[in-house]
XYZ file of C-alpha atoms in Angstrom:
569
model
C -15.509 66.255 15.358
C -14.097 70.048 15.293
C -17.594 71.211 13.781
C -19.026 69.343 17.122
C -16.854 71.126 19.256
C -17.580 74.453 17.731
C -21.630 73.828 17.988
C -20.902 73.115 22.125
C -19.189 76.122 22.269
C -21.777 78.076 20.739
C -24.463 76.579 22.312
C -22.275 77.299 25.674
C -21.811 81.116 24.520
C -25.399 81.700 23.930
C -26.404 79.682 27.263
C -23.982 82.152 28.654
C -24.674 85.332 27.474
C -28.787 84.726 28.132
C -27.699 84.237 31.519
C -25.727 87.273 32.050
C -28.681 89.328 30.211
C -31.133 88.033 33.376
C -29.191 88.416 35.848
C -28.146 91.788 34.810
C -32.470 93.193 34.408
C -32.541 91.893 38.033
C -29.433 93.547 39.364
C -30.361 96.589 37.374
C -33.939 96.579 38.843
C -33.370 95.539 42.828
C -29.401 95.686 43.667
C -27.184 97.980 41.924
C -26.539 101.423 40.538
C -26.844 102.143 36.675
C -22.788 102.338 36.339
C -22.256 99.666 38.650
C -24.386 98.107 36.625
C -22.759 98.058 33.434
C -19.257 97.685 34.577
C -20.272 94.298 35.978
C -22.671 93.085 32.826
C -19.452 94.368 30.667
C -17.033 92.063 32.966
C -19.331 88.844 32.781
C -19.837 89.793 29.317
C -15.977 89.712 28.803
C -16.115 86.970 31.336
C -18.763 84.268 29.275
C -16.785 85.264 26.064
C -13.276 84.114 27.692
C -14.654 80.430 29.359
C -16.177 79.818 25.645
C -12.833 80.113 24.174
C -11.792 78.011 26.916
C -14.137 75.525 26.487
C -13.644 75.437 22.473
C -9.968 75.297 23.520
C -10.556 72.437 25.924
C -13.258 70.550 23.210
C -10.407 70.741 20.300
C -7.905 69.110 21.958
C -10.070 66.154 22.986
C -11.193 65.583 19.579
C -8.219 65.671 18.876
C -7.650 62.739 21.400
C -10.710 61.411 20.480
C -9.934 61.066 16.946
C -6.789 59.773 17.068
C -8.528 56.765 19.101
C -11.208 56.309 17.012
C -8.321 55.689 14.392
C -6.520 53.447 15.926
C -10.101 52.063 16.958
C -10.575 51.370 13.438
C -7.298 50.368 12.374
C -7.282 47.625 14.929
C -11.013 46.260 13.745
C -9.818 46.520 10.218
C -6.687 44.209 11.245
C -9.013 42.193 13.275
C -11.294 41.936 10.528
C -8.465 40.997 7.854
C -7.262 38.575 10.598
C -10.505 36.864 10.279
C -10.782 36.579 7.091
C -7.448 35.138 6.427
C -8.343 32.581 9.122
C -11.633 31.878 7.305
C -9.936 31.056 3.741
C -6.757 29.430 5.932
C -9.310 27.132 7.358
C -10.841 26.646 4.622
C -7.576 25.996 2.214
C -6.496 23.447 4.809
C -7.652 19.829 5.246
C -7.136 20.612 9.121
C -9.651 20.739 11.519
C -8.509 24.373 13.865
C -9.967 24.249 17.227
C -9.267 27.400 20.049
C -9.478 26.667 23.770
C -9.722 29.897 25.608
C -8.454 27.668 28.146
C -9.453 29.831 31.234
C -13.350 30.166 30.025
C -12.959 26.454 29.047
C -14.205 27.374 25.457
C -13.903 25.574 22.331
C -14.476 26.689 19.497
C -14.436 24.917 16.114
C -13.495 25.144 12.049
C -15.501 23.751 9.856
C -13.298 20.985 9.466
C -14.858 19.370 11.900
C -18.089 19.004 10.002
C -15.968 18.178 6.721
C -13.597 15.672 8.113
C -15.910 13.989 11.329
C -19.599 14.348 10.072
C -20.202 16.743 12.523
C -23.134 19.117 12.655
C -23.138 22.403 14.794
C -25.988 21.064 17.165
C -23.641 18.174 17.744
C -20.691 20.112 18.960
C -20.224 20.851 22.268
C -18.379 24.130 23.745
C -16.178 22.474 26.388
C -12.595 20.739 26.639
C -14.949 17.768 27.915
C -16.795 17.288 24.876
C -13.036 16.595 23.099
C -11.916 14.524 25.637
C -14.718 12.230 25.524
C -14.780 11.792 21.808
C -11.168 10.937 22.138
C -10.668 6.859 21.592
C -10.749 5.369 25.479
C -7.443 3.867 25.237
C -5.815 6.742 23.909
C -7.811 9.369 25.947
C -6.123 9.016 29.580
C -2.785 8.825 28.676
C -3.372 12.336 25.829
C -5.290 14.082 28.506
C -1.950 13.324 30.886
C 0.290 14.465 28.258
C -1.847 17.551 27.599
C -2.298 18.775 31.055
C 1.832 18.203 31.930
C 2.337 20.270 28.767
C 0.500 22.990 30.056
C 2.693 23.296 33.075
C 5.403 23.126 31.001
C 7.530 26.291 29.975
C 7.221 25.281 25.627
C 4.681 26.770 23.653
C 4.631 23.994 21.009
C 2.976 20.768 21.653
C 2.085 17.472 19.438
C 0.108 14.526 20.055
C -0.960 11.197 17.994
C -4.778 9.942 18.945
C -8.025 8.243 17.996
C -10.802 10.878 17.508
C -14.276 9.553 16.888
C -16.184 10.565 14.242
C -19.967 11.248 13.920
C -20.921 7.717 12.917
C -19.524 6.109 15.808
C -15.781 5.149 14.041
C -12.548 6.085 14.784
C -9.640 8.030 13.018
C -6.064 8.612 13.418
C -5.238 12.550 14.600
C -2.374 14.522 14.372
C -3.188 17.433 17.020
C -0.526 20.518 16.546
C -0.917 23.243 18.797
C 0.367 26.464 20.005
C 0.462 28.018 23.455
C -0.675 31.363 24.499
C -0.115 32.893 27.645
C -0.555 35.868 29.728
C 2.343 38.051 31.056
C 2.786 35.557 34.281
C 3.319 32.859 31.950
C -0.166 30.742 32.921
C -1.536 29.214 29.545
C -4.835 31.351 28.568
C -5.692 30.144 25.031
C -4.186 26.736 23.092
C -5.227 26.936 19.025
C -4.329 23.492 17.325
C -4.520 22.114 13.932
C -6.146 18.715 14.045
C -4.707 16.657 10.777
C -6.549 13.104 9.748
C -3.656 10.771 9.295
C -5.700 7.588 9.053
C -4.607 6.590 5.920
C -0.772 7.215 6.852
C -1.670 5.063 9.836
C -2.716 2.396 7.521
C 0.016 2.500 4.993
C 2.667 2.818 7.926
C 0.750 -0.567 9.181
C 0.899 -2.172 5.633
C 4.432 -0.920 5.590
C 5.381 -2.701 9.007
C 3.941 -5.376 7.604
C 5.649 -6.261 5.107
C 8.886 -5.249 6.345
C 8.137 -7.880 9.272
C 7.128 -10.544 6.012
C 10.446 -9.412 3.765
C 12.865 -9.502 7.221
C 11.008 -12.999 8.506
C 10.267 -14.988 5.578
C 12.591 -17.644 4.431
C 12.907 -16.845 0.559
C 15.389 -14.195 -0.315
C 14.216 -11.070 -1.682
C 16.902 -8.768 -3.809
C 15.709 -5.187 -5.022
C 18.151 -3.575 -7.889
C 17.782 -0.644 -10.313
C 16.082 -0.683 -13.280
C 18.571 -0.351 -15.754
C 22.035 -1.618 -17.067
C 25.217 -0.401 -15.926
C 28.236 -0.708 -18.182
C 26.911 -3.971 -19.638
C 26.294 -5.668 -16.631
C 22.861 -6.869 -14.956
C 21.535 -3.826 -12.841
C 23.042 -3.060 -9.597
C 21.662 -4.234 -5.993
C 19.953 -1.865 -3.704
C 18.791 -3.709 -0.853
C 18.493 -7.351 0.226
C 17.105 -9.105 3.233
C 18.493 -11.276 5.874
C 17.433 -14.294 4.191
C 20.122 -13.866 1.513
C 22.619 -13.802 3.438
C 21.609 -16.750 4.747
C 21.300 -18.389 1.581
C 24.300 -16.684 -0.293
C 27.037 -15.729 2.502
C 27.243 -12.647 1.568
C 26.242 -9.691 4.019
C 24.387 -6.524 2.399
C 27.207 -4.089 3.012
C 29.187 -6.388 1.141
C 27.110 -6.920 -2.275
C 25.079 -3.751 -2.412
C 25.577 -1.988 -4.877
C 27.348 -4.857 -6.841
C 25.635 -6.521 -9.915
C 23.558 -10.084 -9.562
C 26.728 -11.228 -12.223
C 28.983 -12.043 -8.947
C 26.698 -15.225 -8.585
C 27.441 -16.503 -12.081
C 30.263 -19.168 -12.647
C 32.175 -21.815 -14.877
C 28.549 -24.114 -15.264
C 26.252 -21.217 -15.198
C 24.058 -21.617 -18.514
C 24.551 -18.897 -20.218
C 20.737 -18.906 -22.497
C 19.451 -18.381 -18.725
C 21.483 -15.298 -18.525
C 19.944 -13.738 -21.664
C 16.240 -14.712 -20.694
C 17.369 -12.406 -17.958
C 18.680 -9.345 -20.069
C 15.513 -9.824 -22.373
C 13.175 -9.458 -19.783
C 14.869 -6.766 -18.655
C 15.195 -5.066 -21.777
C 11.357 -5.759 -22.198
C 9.837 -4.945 -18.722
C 8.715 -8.434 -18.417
C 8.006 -10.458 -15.353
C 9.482 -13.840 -15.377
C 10.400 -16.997 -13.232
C 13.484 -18.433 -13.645
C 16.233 -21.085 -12.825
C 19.724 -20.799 -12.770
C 22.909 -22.910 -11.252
C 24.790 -19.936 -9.114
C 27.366 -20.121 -6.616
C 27.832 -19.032 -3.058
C 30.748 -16.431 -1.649
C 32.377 -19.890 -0.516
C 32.210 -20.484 -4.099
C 29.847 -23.666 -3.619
C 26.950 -23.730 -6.879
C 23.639 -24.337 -5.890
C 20.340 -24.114 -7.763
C 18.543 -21.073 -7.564
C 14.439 -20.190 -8.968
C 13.632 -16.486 -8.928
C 11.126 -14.795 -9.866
C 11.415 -11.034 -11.503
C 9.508 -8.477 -10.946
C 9.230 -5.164 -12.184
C 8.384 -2.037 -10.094
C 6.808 1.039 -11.710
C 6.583 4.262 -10.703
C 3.809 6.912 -10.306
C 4.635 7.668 -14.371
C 4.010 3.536 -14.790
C 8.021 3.504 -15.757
C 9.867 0.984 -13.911
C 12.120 2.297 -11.288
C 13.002 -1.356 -9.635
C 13.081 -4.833 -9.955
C 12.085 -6.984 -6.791
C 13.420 -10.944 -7.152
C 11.786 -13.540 -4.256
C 14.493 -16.548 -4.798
C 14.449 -20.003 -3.471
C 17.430 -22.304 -2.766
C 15.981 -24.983 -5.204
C 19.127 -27.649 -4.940
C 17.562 -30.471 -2.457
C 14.357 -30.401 -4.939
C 16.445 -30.352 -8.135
C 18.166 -33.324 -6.464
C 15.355 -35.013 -5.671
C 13.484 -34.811 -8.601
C 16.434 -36.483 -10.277
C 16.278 -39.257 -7.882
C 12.218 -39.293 -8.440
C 13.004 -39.362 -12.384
C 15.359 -42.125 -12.198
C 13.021 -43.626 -9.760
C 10.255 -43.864 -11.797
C 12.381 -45.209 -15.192
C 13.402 -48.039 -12.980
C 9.966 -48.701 -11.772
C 8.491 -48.196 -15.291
C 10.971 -50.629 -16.583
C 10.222 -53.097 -13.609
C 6.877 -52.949 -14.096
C 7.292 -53.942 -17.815
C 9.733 -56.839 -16.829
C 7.250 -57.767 -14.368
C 4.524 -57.463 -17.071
C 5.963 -59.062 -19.332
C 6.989 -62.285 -17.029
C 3.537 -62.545 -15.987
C 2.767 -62.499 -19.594
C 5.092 -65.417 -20.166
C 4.714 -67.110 -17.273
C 1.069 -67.583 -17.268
C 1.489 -68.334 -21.122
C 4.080 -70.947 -20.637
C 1.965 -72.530 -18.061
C -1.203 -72.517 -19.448
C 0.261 -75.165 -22.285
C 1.861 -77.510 -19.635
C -0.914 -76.847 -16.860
C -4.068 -77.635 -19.453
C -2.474 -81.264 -20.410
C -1.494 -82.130 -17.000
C -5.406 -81.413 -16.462
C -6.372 -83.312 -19.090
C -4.327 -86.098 -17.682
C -5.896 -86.258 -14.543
C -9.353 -86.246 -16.234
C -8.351 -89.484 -18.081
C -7.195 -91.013 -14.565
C -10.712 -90.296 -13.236
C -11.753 -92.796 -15.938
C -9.609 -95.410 -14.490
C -10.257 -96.994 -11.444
C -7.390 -97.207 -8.962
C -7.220 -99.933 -6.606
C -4.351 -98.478 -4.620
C -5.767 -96.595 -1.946
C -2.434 -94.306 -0.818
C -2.027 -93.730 -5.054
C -5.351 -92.601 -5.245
C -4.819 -90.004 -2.222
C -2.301 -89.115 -4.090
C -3.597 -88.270 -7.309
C -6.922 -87.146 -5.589
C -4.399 -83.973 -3.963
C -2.553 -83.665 -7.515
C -6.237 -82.864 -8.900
C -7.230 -80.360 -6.410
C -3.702 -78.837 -6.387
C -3.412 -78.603 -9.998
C -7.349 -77.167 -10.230
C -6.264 -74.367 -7.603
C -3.207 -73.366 -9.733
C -5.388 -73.120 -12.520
C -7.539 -70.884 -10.685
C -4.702 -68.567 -9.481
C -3.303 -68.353 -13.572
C -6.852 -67.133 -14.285
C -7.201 -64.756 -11.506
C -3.864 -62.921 -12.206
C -4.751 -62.846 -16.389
C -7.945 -61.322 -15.101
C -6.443 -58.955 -12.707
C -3.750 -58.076 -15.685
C -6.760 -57.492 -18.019
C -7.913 -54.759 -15.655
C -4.703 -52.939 -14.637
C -3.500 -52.661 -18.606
C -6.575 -51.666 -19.860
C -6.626 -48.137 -18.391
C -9.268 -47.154 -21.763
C -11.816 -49.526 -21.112
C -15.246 -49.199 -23.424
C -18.677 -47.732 -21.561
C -22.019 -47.739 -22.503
C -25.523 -46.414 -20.951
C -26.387 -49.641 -18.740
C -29.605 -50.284 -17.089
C -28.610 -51.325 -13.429
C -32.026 -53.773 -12.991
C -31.009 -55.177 -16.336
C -27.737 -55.840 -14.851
C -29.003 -57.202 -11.929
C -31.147 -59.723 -13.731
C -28.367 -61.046 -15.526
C -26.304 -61.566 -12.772
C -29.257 -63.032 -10.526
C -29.696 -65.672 -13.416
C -26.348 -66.794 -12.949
C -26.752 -67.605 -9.392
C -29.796 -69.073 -9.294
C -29.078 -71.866 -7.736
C -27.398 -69.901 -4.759
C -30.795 -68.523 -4.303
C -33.283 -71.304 -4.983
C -30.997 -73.061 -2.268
C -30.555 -69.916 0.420
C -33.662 -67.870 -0.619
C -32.056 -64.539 0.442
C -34.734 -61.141 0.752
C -33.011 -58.972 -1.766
C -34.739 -55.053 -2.401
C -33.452 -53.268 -5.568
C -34.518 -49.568 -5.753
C -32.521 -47.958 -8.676
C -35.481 -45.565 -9.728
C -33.717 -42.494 -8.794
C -30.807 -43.396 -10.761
C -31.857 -45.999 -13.358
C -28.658 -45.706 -15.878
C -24.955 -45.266 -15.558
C -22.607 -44.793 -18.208
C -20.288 -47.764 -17.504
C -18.699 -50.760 -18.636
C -20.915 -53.335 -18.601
C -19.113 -56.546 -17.769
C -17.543 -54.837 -14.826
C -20.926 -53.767 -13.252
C -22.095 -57.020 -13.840
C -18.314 -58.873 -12.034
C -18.936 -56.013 -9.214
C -22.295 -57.187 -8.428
C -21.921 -60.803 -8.344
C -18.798 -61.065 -6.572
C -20.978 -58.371 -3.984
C -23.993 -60.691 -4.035
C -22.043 -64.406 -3.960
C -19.445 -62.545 -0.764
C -22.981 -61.893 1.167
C -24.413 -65.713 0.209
C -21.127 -66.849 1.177
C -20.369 -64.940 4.825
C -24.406 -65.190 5.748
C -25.045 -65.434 9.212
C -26.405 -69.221 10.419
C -28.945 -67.612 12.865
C -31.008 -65.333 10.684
C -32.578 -64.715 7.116
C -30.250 -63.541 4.540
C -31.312 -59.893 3.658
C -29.686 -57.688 0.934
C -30.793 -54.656 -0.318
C -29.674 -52.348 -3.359
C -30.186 -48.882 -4.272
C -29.314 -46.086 -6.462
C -29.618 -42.194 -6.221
C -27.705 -39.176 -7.341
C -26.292 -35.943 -5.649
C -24.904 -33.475 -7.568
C -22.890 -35.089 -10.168
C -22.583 -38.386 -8.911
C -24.689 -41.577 -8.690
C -24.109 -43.345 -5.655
C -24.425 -47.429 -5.441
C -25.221 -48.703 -2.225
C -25.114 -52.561 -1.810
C -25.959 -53.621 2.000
C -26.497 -57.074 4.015
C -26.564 -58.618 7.307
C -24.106 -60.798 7.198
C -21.457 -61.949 9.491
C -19.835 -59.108 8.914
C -15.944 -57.936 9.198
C -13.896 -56.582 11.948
C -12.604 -53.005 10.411
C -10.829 -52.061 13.514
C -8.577 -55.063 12.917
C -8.738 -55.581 9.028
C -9.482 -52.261 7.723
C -6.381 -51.584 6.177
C -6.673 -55.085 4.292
C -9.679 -55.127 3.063
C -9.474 -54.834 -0.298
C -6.169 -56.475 -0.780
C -5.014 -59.330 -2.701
C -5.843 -62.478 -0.954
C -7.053 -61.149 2.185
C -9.231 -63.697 4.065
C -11.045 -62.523 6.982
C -13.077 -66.158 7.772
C -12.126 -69.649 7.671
C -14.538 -69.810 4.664
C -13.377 -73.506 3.074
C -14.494 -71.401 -0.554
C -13.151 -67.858 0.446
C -10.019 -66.794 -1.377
C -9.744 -63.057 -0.946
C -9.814 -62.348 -4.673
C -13.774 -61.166 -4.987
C -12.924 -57.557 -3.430
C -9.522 -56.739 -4.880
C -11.229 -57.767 -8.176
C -14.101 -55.319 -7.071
C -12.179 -52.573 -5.995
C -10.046 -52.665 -8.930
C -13.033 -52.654 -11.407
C -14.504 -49.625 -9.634
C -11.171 -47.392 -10.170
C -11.264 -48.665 -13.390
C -14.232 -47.294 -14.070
C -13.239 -43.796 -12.155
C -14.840 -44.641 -9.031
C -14.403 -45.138 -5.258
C -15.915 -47.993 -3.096
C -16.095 -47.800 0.660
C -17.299 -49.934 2.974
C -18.602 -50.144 6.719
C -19.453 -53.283 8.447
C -19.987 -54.403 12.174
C -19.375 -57.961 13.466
C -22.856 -60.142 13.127
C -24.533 -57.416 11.992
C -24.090 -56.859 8.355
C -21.948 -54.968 5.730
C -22.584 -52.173 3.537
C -20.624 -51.154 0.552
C -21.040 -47.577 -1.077
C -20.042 -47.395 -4.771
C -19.701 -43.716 -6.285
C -19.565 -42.987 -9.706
C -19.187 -39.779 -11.730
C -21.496 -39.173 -14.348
């Protein structure tokens, strides 16, 4: 700068002094005298010499100026500069998005944050407040736009907000916008720069969080939270419990934190359940438990618990969470259940064992008696009213007999829970049992279809296929209707891993809606059939669950019945 200054005043001198030179040849050729003359050239000599100092002078100090601007000048673009760059490697430390709003410009300006965090690319950013505010979720962006613009008139330079910010591919996170107010010297908000923090996953933990509080302060099993250790011998100390305790216990949590779980224990608390406790304790262990405990009123009750240890960030356990259950109404009634059941077991072996005895006792008695009337058939009677009487004694004594052997078959069944099976061809079967009731069909001549193609063979008992079908086949001879053919059709198939026996007629049918609960009960009779004695389908029914089946049936009045038999290979 000074070497500058002294080149302008040079250049100024010689300017100068050139011009003096001309104008003093003219003056000395056409104006003035030769003294004259030279006392002036001498004077603008002196003159040129004096305004160059001046100017030198004048140059020097505003370099001086000059310089100490273009100091400053750099100092400030070196600050600026540094400024920048520790906002570059701020932004880029941070997981914060920074955004500046020269507010009055409407300018925005973004990190790169944006990009990182939100997917967004540069081309897809736009440069106004308007661009931010309609990315902003639409519930939340009304009532933050509000709250931003009421800020701003505001007298604060601080400002926080909670919102929904969308993201490049169309979804949503949670926002934590920060920012900072600048403004000018009549206080009017100029620029706003704000850290924008994604807080989705705090969003979602405080959810999970309210969650479960909501489940541990709602649900009706008490929860109890203690330390992880032993304190002077006892069972770790109580930290928190929830509303259902009280309820359960009578104690309030100010009144039994920080007390040990050995206040429940009393005179008939089993004392091996206590050191399951300690051990699993003592070895991190989850358990379930159940222990007899008593109440702050000092009333035991039955208690099942489960522990459950807590570990920490270093997988060491740091608490132990209990869910308990008031057990005591279920401990009861299982007892009752229990001593239920030994009464019915015995009664049922009683019962057994009478019907044992009693159709043994009268099998003796009830064969002779038959035998008896056989030899009176022999004899001819003369007396009419004796021979009504001995002709009811017959058929009395013959349907006794019947009833003896129905129950001895029906006790066969329900004490022979192991019953043999065998690969059995279902037409076989159904030969065998059609040549049994040939007569039947010589005399009805019923249309009966068999299809068992598509499941030929079942792993079954034998005999008890062969009782199921014929009391099916002699029930549809029996209840056939008067006005049509008899037609009964049979079938087998399989789905999955059953075979499924359908058995279907047109028969008179049976009212379900009156007799559906009945049907299959012991001596139900649904017509005044003069040969029905509702045996055939308890006998069937129990044969099937025998076997580990189910029968079902569906049947309309004078249109026919169909039973469906399912079996598990």
């Amino acid at each position: 700068m000074k070497n500058k200054s002294n080149q302008i005043a040079l250049i100024y001198l010689l300017i100068a002094m050139f011009a003096a030179i001309v104008f003093h040849k003219i003056s000395l050729r056409y104006l003035y005298s030769s003294n004259y003359q030279l006392y002036n050239f001498t004077k603008d000599i002196f003159l040129v010499f004096f305004t160059a100092i001046s100017l030198r002078f004048v140059l020097s100090k505003n370099d001086g100026r000059n310089g100490s601007y273009y100091n400053r000048l750099q100092k400030i673009n070196e600050e600026i500069k540094e400024s920048k760059e520790k906002y570059d490697i701020v932004a880029k430390a941070t997981s914060d998005t920074i955004r500046d709003w020269k507010i009055q410009d409407d300018n925005l300006i973004w990190s790169k944050g944006l990009e990182t965090i939100f997917g967004y690319n540069e081309n897809q950013v736009g440069k106004t407040s308007k661009w931010w505010f309609d990315n902003i979720h639409p519930e939340d962006s009304i009532k933050m736009s509000i709250k931003l613009y009421s800020f701003l008139e505001e007298k604060t330079d601080k400002w926080q907000d909670e919102y929904r910010f969308k993201c490049a591919d169309n979804t949503y996170k949670y926002v934590l916008d920060r920012g900072f107010i600048l403004k000018d010297q009549k206080g009017k908000p100029v620029r706003m720069i704000s850290a924008i923090q994604d807080i989705t996953k705090q969003k979602e933990e405080e959810l999970r969080l309210r969650l479960l509080e909501t489940v541990i302060l709602q649900t009706k099993d008490s929860i109890v939270i203690t330390e992880a250790d032993f304190n002077s011998n006892q069972l770790p100390k109580i930290i928190y419990v929830n509303p259902a305790f009280t309820k359960m216990t009578g104690y309030e949590s100010q009144n039994i934190i920080g007390q040990s779980p050995d206040i429940f224990n009393g005179e008939n608390t089993d004392p091996k359940i206590i050191k399951k406790i300690i051990s699993s304790i003592k070895k991190r262990e989850e358990n379930v438990l159940e222990i007899l405990c008593y109440k702050k009123n000092k009333e035991s009750f039955w208690l099942r618990f489960t522990m459950i240890p807590i570990h920490s960030y270093e997988n060491e356990v740091s608490h132990w969470v209990s869910i308990q259950r008031d057990v005591t109404e279920e401990k009861r009634q299982e007892r009752e259940k229990e001593h239920l059941i030994r009464e019915l077991t015995q009664t049922n072996k009683d019962l057994k064992q009478f019907s044992y005895i009693t159709s043994h006792n009268l099998r003796a008695p009830l064969s002779n008696l038959i035998g008896l009337l056989n030899l009176v058939d022999d004899i001819e009677i003369q007396d009419t009213e004796l021979k009504e009487i001995l002709n009811g004694l017959d058929k009395s004594t013959h349907l006794l007999n019947d009833t003896i052997n129905d129950l001895t078959k029906i006790m066969v069944i329900k004490d022979n829970p192991s019953i043999q099976k065998e690969s059995v061809s279902l037409n076989e079967v159904f030969q065998n049992v059609f040549n049994q009731i040939t007569f039947q069909i010589e005399k009805y001549k019923p249309l009966i279809n068999t299809d068992f193609n598509k499941a030929p063979n079942l792993l079954i008992n034998k005999s008890y296929i062969e009782s199921i079908l014929l009391n099916l086949l002699t029930n549809s001879i029996k209840y056939r209707s008067p006005d049509k053919i008899l037609e009964i059709s049979m079938a087998s198939h399989q789905i999955d891993n059953n075979v499924i026996l359908t058995f279907k007629d047109n028969g008179i049918g049976i009212d379900l809606k009156r007799n559906k609960e009945k049907i299959f009960g012991l001596y139900q009779r649904f017509h005044d059939h003069p040969e029905s004695k509702g045996l055939g389908l308890y006998l069937v029914k129990s044969q099937v669950e025998a076997m580990g089946g189910n029968i079902t049936i569906e049947s309309q009045v004078n249109k026919g019945t169909t039973f469906v038999i399912t079996f598990k290979l």
